[in-house]
mmCIF file with all atom_site columns, C-alpha atoms in Angstrom:
data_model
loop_
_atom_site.group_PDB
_atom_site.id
_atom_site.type_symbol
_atom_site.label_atom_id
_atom_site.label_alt_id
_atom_site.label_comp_id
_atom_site.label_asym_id
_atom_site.label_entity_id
_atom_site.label_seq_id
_atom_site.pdbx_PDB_ins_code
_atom_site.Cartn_x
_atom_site.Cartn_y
_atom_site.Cartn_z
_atom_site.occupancy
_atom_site.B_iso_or_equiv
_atom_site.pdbx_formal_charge
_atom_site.auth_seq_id
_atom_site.auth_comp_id
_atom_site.auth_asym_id
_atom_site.auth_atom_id
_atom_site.pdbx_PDB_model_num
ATOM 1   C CA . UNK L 1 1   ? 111.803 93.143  129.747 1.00 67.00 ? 1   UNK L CA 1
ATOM 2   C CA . UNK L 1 2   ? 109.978 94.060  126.460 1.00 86.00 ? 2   UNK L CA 1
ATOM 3   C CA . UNK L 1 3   ? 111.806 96.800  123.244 1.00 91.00 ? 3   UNK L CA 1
ATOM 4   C CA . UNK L 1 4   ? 111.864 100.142 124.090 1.00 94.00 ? 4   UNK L CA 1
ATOM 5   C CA . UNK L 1 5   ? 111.814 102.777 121.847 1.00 96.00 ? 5   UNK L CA 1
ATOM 6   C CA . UNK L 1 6   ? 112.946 106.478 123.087 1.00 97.00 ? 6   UNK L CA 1
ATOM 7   C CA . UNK L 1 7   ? 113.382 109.738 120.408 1.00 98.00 ? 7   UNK L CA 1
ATOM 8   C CA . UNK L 1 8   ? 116.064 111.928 121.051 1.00 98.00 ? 8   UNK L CA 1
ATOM 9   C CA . UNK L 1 9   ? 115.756 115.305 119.996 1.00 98.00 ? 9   UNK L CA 1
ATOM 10  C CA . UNK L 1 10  ? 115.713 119.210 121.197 1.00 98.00 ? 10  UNK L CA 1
ATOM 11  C CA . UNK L 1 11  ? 111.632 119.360 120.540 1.00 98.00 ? 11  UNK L CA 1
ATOM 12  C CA . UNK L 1 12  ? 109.317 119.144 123.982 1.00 97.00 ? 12  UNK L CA 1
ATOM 13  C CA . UNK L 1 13  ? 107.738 115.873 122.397 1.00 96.00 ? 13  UNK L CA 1
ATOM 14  C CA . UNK L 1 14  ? 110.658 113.562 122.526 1.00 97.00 ? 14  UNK L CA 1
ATOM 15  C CA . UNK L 1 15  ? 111.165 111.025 124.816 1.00 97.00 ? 15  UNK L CA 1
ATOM 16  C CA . UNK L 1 16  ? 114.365 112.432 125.824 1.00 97.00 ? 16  UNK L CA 1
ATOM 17  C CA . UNK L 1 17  ? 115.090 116.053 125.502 1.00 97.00 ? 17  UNK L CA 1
ATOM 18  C CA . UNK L 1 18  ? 118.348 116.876 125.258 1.00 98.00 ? 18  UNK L CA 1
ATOM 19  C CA . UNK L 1 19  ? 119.116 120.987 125.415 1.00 97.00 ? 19  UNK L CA 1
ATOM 20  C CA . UNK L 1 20  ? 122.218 121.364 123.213 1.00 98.00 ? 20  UNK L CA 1
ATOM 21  C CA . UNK L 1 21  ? 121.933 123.630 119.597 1.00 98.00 ? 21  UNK L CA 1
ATOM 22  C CA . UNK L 1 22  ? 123.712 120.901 117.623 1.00 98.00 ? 22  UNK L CA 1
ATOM 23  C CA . UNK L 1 23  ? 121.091 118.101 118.272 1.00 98.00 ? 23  UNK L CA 1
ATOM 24  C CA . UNK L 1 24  ? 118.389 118.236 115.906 1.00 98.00 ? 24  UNK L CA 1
ATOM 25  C CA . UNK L 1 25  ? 114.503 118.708 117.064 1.00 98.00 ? 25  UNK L CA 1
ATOM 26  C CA . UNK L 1 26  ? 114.127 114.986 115.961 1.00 98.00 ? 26  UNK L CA 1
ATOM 27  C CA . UNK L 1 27  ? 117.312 113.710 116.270 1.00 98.00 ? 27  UNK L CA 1
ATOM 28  C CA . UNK L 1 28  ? 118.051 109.680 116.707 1.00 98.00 ? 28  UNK L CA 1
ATOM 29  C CA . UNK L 1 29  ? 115.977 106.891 118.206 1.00 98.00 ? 29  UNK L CA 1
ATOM 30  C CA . UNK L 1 30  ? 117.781 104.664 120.873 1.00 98.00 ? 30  UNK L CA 1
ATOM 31  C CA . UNK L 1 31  ? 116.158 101.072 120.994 1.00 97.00 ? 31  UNK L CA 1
ATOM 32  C CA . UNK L 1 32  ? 116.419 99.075  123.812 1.00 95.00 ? 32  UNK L CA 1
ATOM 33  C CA . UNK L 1 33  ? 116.110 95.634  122.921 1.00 91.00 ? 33  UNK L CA 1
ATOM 34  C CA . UNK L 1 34  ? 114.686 92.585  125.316 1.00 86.00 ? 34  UNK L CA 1
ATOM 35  C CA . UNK L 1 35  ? 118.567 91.345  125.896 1.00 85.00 ? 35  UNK L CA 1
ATOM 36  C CA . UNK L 1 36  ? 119.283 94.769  127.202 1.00 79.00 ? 36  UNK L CA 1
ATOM 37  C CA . UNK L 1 37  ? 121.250 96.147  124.006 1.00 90.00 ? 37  UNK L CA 1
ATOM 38  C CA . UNK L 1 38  ? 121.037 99.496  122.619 1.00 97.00 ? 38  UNK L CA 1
ATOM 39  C CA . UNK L 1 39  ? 120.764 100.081 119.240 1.00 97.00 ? 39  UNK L CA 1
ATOM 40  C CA . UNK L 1 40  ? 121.402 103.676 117.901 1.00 98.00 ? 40  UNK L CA 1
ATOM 41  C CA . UNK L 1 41  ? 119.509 105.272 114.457 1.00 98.00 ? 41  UNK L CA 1
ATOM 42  C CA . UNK L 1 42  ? 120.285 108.722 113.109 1.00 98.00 ? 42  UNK L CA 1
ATOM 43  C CA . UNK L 1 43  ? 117.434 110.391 112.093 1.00 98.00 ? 43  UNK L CA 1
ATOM 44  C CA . UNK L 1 44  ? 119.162 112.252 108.993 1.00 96.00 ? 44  UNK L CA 1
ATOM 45  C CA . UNK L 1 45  ? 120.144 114.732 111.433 1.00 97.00 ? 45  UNK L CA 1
ATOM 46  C CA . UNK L 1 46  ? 122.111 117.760 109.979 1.00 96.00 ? 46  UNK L CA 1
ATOM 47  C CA . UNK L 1 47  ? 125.104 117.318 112.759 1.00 97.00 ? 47  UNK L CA 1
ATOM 48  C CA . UNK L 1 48  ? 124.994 113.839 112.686 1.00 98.00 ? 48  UNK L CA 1
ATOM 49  C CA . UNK L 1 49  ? 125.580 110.795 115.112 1.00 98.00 ? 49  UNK L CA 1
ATOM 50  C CA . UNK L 1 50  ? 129.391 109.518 116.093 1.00 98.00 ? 50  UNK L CA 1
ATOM 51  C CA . UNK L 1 51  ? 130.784 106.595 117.739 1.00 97.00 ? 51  UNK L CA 1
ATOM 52  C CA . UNK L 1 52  ? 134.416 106.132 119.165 1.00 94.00 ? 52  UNK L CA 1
ATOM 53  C CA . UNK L 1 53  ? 136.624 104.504 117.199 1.00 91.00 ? 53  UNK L CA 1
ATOM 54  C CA . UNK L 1 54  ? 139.802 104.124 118.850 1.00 91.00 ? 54  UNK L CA 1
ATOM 55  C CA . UNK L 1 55  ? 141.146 107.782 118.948 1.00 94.00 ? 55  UNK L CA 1
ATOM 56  C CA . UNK L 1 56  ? 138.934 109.000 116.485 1.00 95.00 ? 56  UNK L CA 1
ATOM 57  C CA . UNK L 1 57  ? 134.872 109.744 116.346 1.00 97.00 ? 57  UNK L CA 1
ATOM 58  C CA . UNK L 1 58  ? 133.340 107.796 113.176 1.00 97.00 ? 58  UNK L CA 1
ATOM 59  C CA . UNK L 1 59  ? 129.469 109.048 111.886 1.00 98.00 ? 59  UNK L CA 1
ATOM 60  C CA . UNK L 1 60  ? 127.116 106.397 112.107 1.00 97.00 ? 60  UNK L CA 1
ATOM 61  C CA . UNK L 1 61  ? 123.738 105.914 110.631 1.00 98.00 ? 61  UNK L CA 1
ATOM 62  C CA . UNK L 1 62  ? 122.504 103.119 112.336 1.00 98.00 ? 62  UNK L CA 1
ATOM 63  C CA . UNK L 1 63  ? 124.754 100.822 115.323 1.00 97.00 ? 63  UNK L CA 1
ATOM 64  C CA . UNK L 1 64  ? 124.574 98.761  118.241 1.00 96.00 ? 64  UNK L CA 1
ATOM 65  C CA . UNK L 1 65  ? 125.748 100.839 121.488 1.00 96.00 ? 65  UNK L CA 1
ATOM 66  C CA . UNK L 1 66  ? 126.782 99.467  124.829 1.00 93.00 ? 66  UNK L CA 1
ATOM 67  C CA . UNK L 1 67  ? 125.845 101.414 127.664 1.00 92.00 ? 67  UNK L CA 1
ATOM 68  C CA . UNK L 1 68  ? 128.545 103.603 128.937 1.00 94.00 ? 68  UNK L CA 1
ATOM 69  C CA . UNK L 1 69  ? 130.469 103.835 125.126 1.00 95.00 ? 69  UNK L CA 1
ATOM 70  C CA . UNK L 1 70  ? 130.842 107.127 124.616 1.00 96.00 ? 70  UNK L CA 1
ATOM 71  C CA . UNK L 1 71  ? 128.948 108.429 121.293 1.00 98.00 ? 71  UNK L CA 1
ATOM 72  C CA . UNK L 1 72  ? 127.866 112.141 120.084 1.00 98.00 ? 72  UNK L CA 1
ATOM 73  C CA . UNK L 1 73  ? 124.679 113.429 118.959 1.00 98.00 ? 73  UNK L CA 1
ATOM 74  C CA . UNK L 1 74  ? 126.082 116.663 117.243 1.00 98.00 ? 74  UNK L CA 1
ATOM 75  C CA . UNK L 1 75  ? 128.726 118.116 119.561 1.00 97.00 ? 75  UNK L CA 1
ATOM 76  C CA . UNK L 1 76  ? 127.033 116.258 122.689 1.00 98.00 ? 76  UNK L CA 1
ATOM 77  C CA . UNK L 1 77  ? 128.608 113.621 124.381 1.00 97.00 ? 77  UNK L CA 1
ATOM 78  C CA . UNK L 1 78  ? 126.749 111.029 126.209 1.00 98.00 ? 78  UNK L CA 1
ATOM 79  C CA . UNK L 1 79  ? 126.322 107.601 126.369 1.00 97.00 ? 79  UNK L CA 1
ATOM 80  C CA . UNK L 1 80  ? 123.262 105.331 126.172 1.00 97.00 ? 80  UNK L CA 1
ATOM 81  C CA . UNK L 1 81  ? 122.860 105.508 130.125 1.00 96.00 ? 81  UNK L CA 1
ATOM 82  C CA . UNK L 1 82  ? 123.235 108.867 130.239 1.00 97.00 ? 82  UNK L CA 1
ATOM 83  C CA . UNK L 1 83  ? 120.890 109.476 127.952 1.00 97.00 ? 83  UNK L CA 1
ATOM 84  C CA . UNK L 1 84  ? 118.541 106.967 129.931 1.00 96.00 ? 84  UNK L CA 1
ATOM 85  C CA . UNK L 1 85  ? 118.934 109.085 133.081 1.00 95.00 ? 85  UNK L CA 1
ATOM 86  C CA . UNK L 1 86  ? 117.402 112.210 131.102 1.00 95.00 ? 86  UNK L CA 1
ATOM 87  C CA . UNK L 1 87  ? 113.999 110.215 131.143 1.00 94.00 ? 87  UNK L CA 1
ATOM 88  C CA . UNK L 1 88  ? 111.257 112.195 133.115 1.00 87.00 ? 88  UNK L CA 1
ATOM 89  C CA . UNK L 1 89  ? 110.198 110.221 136.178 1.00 85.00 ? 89  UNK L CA 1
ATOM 90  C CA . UNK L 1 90  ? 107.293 107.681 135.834 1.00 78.00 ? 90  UNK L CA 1
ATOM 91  C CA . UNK L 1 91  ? 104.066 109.475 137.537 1.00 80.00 ? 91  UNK L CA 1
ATOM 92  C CA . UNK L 1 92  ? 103.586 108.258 141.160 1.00 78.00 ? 92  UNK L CA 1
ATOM 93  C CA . UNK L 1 93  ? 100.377 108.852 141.151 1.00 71.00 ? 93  UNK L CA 1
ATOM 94  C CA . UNK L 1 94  ? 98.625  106.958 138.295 1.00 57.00 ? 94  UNK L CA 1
ATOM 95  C CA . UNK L 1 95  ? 95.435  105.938 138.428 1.00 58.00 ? 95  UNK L CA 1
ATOM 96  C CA . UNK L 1 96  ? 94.785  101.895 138.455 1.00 53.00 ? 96  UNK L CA 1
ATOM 97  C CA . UNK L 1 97  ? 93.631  100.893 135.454 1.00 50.00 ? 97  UNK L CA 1
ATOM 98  C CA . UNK L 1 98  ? 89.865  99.466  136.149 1.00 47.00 ? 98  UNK L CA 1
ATOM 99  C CA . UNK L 1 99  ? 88.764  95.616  135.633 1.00 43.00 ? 99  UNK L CA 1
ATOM 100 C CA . UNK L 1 100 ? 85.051  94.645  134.201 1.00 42.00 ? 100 UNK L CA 1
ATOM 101 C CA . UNK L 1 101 ? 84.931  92.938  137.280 1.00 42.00 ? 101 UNK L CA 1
ATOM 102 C CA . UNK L 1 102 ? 84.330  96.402  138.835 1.00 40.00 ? 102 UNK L CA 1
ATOM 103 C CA . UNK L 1 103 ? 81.899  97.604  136.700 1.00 43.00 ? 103 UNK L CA 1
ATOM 104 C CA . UNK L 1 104 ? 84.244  99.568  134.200 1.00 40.00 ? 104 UNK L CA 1
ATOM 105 C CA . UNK L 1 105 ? 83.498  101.541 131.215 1.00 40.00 ? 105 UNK L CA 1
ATOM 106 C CA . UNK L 1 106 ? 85.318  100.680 128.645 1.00 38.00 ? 106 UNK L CA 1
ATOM 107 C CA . UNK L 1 107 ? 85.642  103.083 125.375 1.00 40.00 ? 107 UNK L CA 1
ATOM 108 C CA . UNK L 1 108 ? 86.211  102.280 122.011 1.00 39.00 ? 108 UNK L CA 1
ATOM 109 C CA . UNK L 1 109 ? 87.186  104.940 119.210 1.00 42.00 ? 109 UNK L CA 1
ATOM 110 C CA . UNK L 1 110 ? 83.659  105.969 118.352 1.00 42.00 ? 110 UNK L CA 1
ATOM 111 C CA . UNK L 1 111 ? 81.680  103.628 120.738 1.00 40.00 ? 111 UNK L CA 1
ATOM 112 C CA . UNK L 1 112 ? 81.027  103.464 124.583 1.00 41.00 ? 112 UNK L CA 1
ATOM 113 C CA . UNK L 1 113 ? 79.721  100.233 126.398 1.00 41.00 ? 113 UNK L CA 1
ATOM 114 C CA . UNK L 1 114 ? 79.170  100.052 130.568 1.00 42.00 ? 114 UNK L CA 1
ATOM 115 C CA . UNK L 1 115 ? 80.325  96.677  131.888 1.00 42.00 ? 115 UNK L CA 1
ATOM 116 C CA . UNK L 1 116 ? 78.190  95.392  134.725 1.00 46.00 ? 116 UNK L CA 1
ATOM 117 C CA . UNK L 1 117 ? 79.732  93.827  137.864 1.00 50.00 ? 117 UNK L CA 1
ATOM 118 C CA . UNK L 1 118 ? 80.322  90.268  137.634 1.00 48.00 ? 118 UNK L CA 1
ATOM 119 C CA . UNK L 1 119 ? 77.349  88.428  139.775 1.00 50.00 ? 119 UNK L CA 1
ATOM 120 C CA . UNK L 1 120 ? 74.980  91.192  138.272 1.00 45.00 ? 120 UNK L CA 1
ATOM 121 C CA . UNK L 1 121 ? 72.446  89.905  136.090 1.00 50.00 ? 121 UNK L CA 1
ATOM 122 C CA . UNK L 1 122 ? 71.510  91.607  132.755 1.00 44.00 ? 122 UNK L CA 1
#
């Protein structure tokens, strides 16, 4: 498993949208780190981030989350998982990525080279 980042926020271009008026646009960043822990980062967000403590909610800045503990971006409780589970799905479709061996063209910012097939002479 490799680190994942994911931004939280109300705008279209985070990784996971969540539709509530007290999240921010750009709200927190959940990392999830190669041993499978979460790690929560506020984003200066005007409603703030909150974790559980015992009976009462405490504002973090920056934590490490497990999965189901409850936390609260603004007035929106979740937990990491939950917010996992607001991920749009993967596309089904995607194209395969081609291989030189298949006589790919590969592009570079500002340059574009053809690959012959292997076994092709040039």
């Amino acid at each position: 498993m490799r680190i994942r980042t994911y931004l939280i926020g109300r705008h279209p271009d985070c990784d996971i949208v969540v539709n509530d008026p007290t999240v921010s646009r750009y709200h927190a960043e959940l990392v999830q780190g190669t041993d499978d822990r979460f790690y929560l980062t506020d984003r200066t967000s005007a409603s703030g981030s909150w974790r559980r403590d015992g009976e009462s909610w405490v504002r973090i800045r920056q934590a490490f989350i497990v999965h189901e503990e409850p936390i609260m971006l603004g007035r929106y409780a979740t937990s990491a998982d939950a917010l996992l589970r607001l991920l749009p799905p993967a596309p089904v479709n995607a194209p395969a990525k081609a291989s030189a061996k298949d006589g790919a063209t590969s592009v570079v910012p500002g340059m574009t080279a053809t690959v012959p097939p292997s076994g092709t002479a040039t």
